[in-house]
Short mmCIF file of C-alpha atoms in Angstrom, two decimals:
data_model
loop_
_atom_site.label_atom_id
_atom_site.label_comp_id
_atom_site.label_asym_id
_atom_site.label_seq_id
_atom_site.Cartn_x
_atom_site.Cartn_y
_atom_site.Cartn_z
CA MET P 1 -6.30 130.20 -88.20
CA ARG P 2 -8.58 130.42 -84.90
CA ARG P 3 -5.92 127.95 -83.52
CA LEU P 4 -3.50 130.52 -84.00
CA SER P 5 -6.03 133.16 -82.91
CA LEU P 6 -6.55 132.05 -79.49
CA ILE P 7 -2.30 131.17 -78.99
CA LEU P 8 -2.40 134.78 -79.40
CA VAL P 9 -5.12 135.35 -77.05
CA PHE P 10 -2.72 133.06 -74.92
CA VAL P 11 0.17 134.90 -74.79
CA CYS P 12 -1.30 138.51 -74.42
CA VAL P 13 -2.40 137.24 -71.53
CA ALA P 14 0.24 135.81 -70.02
CA GLY P 15 2.22 138.31 -69.90
CA LEU P 16 0.07 140.99 -68.84
CA LEU P 17 -0.27 138.85 -65.70
CA LEU P 18 3.71 138.53 -65.68
CA TRP P 19 3.50 141.82 -66.28
CA LEU P 20 1.05 142.60 -62.82
CA PHE P 21 3.10 140.07 -60.20
CA ALA P 22 6.67 139.33 -61.23
CA ARG P 23 8.13 142.96 -62.71
CA PRO P 24 11.28 142.32 -62.43
CA GLY P 25 13.66 144.41 -60.61
CA GLU P 26 10.16 144.84 -57.83
CA VAL P 27 11.01 144.69 -54.53
CA GLN P 28 7.61 143.64 -52.80
CA LEU P 29 7.41 144.37 -49.08
CA VAL P 30 6.19 142.30 -46.37
CA ALA P 31 3.86 145.45 -45.13
CA LYS P 32 3.25 146.63 -41.57
CA GLY P 33 0.00 144.11 -40.79
CA GLU P 34 -0.67 142.19 -43.37
CA PRO P 35 0.15 138.23 -43.74
CA TYR P 36 3.72 137.08 -44.54
CA ALA P 37 4.67 135.29 -47.61
CA TYR P 38 7.88 133.18 -46.47
CA SER P 39 6.84 130.58 -48.38
CA ARG P 40 9.08 127.68 -50.76
CA ALA P 41 6.15 129.63 -53.27
CA ALA P 42 6.69 132.77 -52.07
CA PHE P 43 10.30 132.57 -52.43
CA ASP P 44 10.15 130.84 -55.98
CA LYS P 45 7.84 132.96 -57.64
CA TRP P 46 10.23 136.34 -55.65
CA VAL P 47 14.01 134.95 -57.17
CA VAL P 48 12.66 134.51 -61.05
CA THR P 49 10.86 138.55 -61.08
CA ASP P 50 15.30 139.41 -62.22
CA PRO P 51 17.57 137.25 -63.79
CA ASP P 52 20.37 139.00 -61.59
CA ARG P 53 18.39 138.09 -58.35
CA ARG P 54 18.75 134.04 -59.39
CA GLY P 55 22.33 134.07 -60.58
CA GLU P 56 23.00 135.33 -57.56
CA PHE P 57 21.07 133.27 -56.11
CA GLU P 58 22.61 130.68 -58.49
CA ALA P 59 25.67 131.23 -57.05
CA PHE P 60 25.23 131.70 -53.05
CA GLY P 61 24.05 127.73 -53.18
CA GLU P 62 26.95 126.55 -55.42
CA PHE P 63 28.81 128.56 -52.51
CA LEU P 64 27.78 126.62 -49.88
CA ALA P 65 27.80 123.11 -51.47
CA SER P 66 31.69 124.19 -52.61
CA HIS P 67 31.78 124.57 -48.44
CA ASP P 68 29.76 121.05 -47.95
CA VAL P 69 26.92 123.13 -45.71
CA GLY P 70 25.23 123.24 -48.97
CA ASP P 71 22.10 121.04 -47.58
CA VAL P 72 22.87 122.04 -43.29
CA VAL P 73 19.20 123.73 -44.35
CA PRO P 74 17.19 124.42 -47.12
CA ALA P 75 19.44 127.50 -49.42
CA TRP P 76 16.38 129.70 -49.96
CA GLN P 77 16.18 129.46 -46.47
CA LEU P 78 18.55 131.95 -45.58
CA THR P 79 17.64 135.03 -47.32
CA ARG P 80 14.75 134.93 -45.51
CA THR P 81 14.52 138.17 -43.53
CA ASP P 82 12.38 137.29 -40.01
CA ALA P 83 9.21 135.02 -40.50
CA ASN P 84 8.01 135.68 -37.22
CA ARG P 85 5.15 137.83 -37.36
CA SER P 86 4.44 139.75 -34.21
CA ASN P 87 7.49 142.17 -35.55
CA ASP P 88 5.24 145.18 -36.41
CA CYS P 89 8.21 145.84 -39.50
CA GLU P 90 8.58 146.72 -43.11
CA ARG P 91 10.84 144.80 -45.34
CA PRO P 92 11.26 142.12 -48.13
CA ALA P 93 10.53 138.90 -47.60
CA PHE P 94 13.65 137.85 -48.37
CA LEU P 95 16.91 139.22 -49.53
CA ILE P 96 20.23 137.53 -50.65
CA PRO P 97 23.09 139.04 -48.86
CA PRO P 98 25.69 140.41 -49.75
CA ARG P 99 28.23 138.08 -50.92
CA ASP P 100 31.45 139.94 -49.21
CA LYS P 101 29.83 138.41 -46.17
CA TRP P 102 28.37 134.62 -47.61
CA MET P 103 31.88 133.74 -46.15
CA ASN P 104 30.09 134.70 -42.73
CA LEU P 105 27.83 131.75 -41.93
CA ILE P 106 30.32 128.74 -42.80
CA PRO P 107 31.87 128.38 -39.51
CA VAL P 108 27.56 128.43 -37.92
CA LEU P 109 26.13 126.13 -41.10
CA THR P 110 29.03 123.95 -39.90
CA LEU P 111 28.03 123.69 -36.00
CA MET P 112 24.73 123.16 -36.82
CA ARG P 113 25.68 120.21 -39.02
CA ASP P 114 27.64 117.98 -36.57
CA GLN P 115 26.51 119.22 -33.54
CA ILE P 116 22.81 120.90 -33.72
CA VAL P 117 21.38 118.92 -36.24
CA PRO P 118 22.67 115.76 -34.75
CA GLU P 119 20.80 117.26 -31.49
CA ILE P 120 17.77 117.67 -31.79
CA GLY P 121 16.70 117.14 -35.56
CA LYS P 122 16.42 119.21 -38.75
CA VAL P 123 15.68 122.28 -38.47
CA GLU P 124 14.50 125.81 -40.68
CA VAL P 125 15.51 128.95 -40.59
CA GLN P 126 13.04 132.47 -39.24
CA SER P 127 15.62 135.05 -39.93
CA SER P 128 19.09 135.65 -40.91
CA TYR P 129 20.77 138.50 -42.47
CA ARG P 130 18.94 141.47 -41.56
CA THR P 131 20.15 144.87 -43.26
CA THR P 132 20.88 147.50 -40.19
CA ASP P 133 16.87 149.58 -40.44
CA PHE P 134 15.03 146.53 -39.83
CA ASN P 135 17.46 145.02 -37.35
CA ALA P 136 16.85 148.43 -35.31
CA CYS P 137 13.05 148.52 -35.94
CA VAL P 138 12.75 144.95 -34.18
CA GLY P 139 14.68 145.50 -31.62
CA GLY P 140 18.30 143.40 -32.48
CA ALA P 141 21.80 144.89 -30.66
CA ARG P 142 23.34 147.28 -32.19
CA ARG P 143 25.81 145.00 -32.30
CA SER P 144 24.37 142.06 -34.16
CA ARG P 145 25.56 139.48 -35.84
CA HIS P 146 22.67 139.31 -38.23
CA LEU P 147 23.80 142.41 -39.33
CA GLU P 148 26.56 140.89 -40.02
CA PHE P 149 24.94 136.94 -41.49
CA SER P 150 26.65 134.96 -38.88
CA ALA P 151 23.78 133.94 -36.82
CA VAL P 152 20.18 132.70 -37.81
CA ASP P 153 17.61 131.95 -35.80
CA LEU P 154 15.12 129.17 -36.05
CA VAL P 155 13.32 126.58 -34.98
CA PRO P 156 12.49 123.25 -34.85
CA VAL P 157 11.14 120.81 -38.01
CA GLY P 158 10.05 117.99 -35.65
CA ASP P 159 7.51 117.64 -32.19
CA ILE P 160 9.71 118.65 -29.71
CA ALA P 161 8.30 120.31 -26.46
CA ASN P 162 10.15 123.72 -25.52
CA ALA P 163 11.52 122.76 -22.16
CA ASP P 164 13.49 119.11 -23.97
CA LEU P 165 14.28 121.24 -27.00
CA PHE P 166 16.48 123.97 -24.94
CA ARG P 167 17.99 121.24 -22.08
CA ARG P 168 19.56 119.32 -24.94
CA LEU P 169 20.65 123.40 -26.30
CA CYS P 170 22.55 123.80 -23.57
CA ASP P 171 24.27 120.17 -22.72
CA VAL P 172 25.27 120.88 -26.61
CA GLN P 173 27.10 124.02 -25.54
CA ARG P 174 28.03 122.60 -22.25
CA ASN P 175 29.75 120.21 -23.84
CA LEU P 176 31.69 122.07 -26.64
CA GLY P 177 32.86 124.09 -24.32
CA PRO P 178 34.13 128.10 -24.56
CA GLN P 179 36.30 126.79 -27.34
CA SER P 180 33.56 126.40 -29.60
CA ARG P 181 32.61 130.86 -29.55
CA LEU P 182 28.93 128.88 -29.80
CA GLY P 183 25.90 131.72 -28.96
CA LEU P 184 23.28 129.94 -27.60
CA GLY P 185 19.71 132.72 -26.82
CA ALA P 186 16.88 130.99 -26.40
CA TYR P 187 13.02 132.45 -26.98
CA PHE P 188 12.07 130.58 -23.96
CA ASP P 189 10.25 131.10 -20.86
CA PRO P 190 10.52 128.08 -18.39
CA GLU P 191 7.13 129.53 -16.72
CA LYS P 192 5.52 129.48 -19.22
CA PRO P 193 6.30 126.31 -21.46
CA ASP P 194 3.49 126.55 -24.05
CA ASN P 195 3.20 129.66 -24.98
CA ALA P 196 6.70 129.80 -27.19
CA SER P 197 7.63 129.57 -30.63
CA GLY P 198 10.64 126.95 -30.36
CA ARG P 199 12.87 130.03 -31.09
CA PHE P 200 16.24 130.10 -30.75
CA HIS P 201 19.58 132.32 -32.07
CA LEU P 202 22.96 130.79 -32.72
CA ASP P 203 26.39 132.09 -33.49
CA VAL P 204 29.58 131.09 -33.23
CA SER P 205 30.68 135.31 -32.29
CA GLY P 206 31.70 134.24 -28.70
CA TYR P 207 30.85 132.04 -26.00
CA ARG P 208 27.67 133.07 -24.57
CA SER P 209 23.37 132.79 -24.48
CA TRP P 210 21.27 134.83 -22.90
CA GLY P 211 17.27 134.00 -23.36
#
């Protein structure tokens, strides 16, 4: 009897904690001035709070795998709104892009798989899909490719100097030529090589570069 009582107490406490920290359907915002939680642990907690959300993410992963780009980057990273801590904009930490935009990212991931990763090594996604409001808040272009889920911002996983990183990226773009439609954005100041994150933008919506 005592054992049964302890089990009931445990179940009640667990249920209360679940209600407090993982209420289904609730979107936790990253508030201004607060530390941002974009880790895998934070994502795992977020995705299981809503069965529909979990099912949608599983479908997203299956979609990427069906186009042979499921392992270019971890799929969960593609739900990050923006892990740049300098942006003082309120938003959810994670969003699953609308299904009608999923196909837009396939050419970008294919280029990453075939050209970028072989040249600079593994990369980590900092930002992909953005809502209109969030894009405006961070000062994104009015027709930013992030709005259509056809662009990613990345950082290298390995230890590579920024000057070397961007030299290699520019070489890739130059070698592929205009027919690649590779858009390359660099968040790097050669005058201050140690003060940059190594973050860069990729899309295949037009051959150009900036930054």
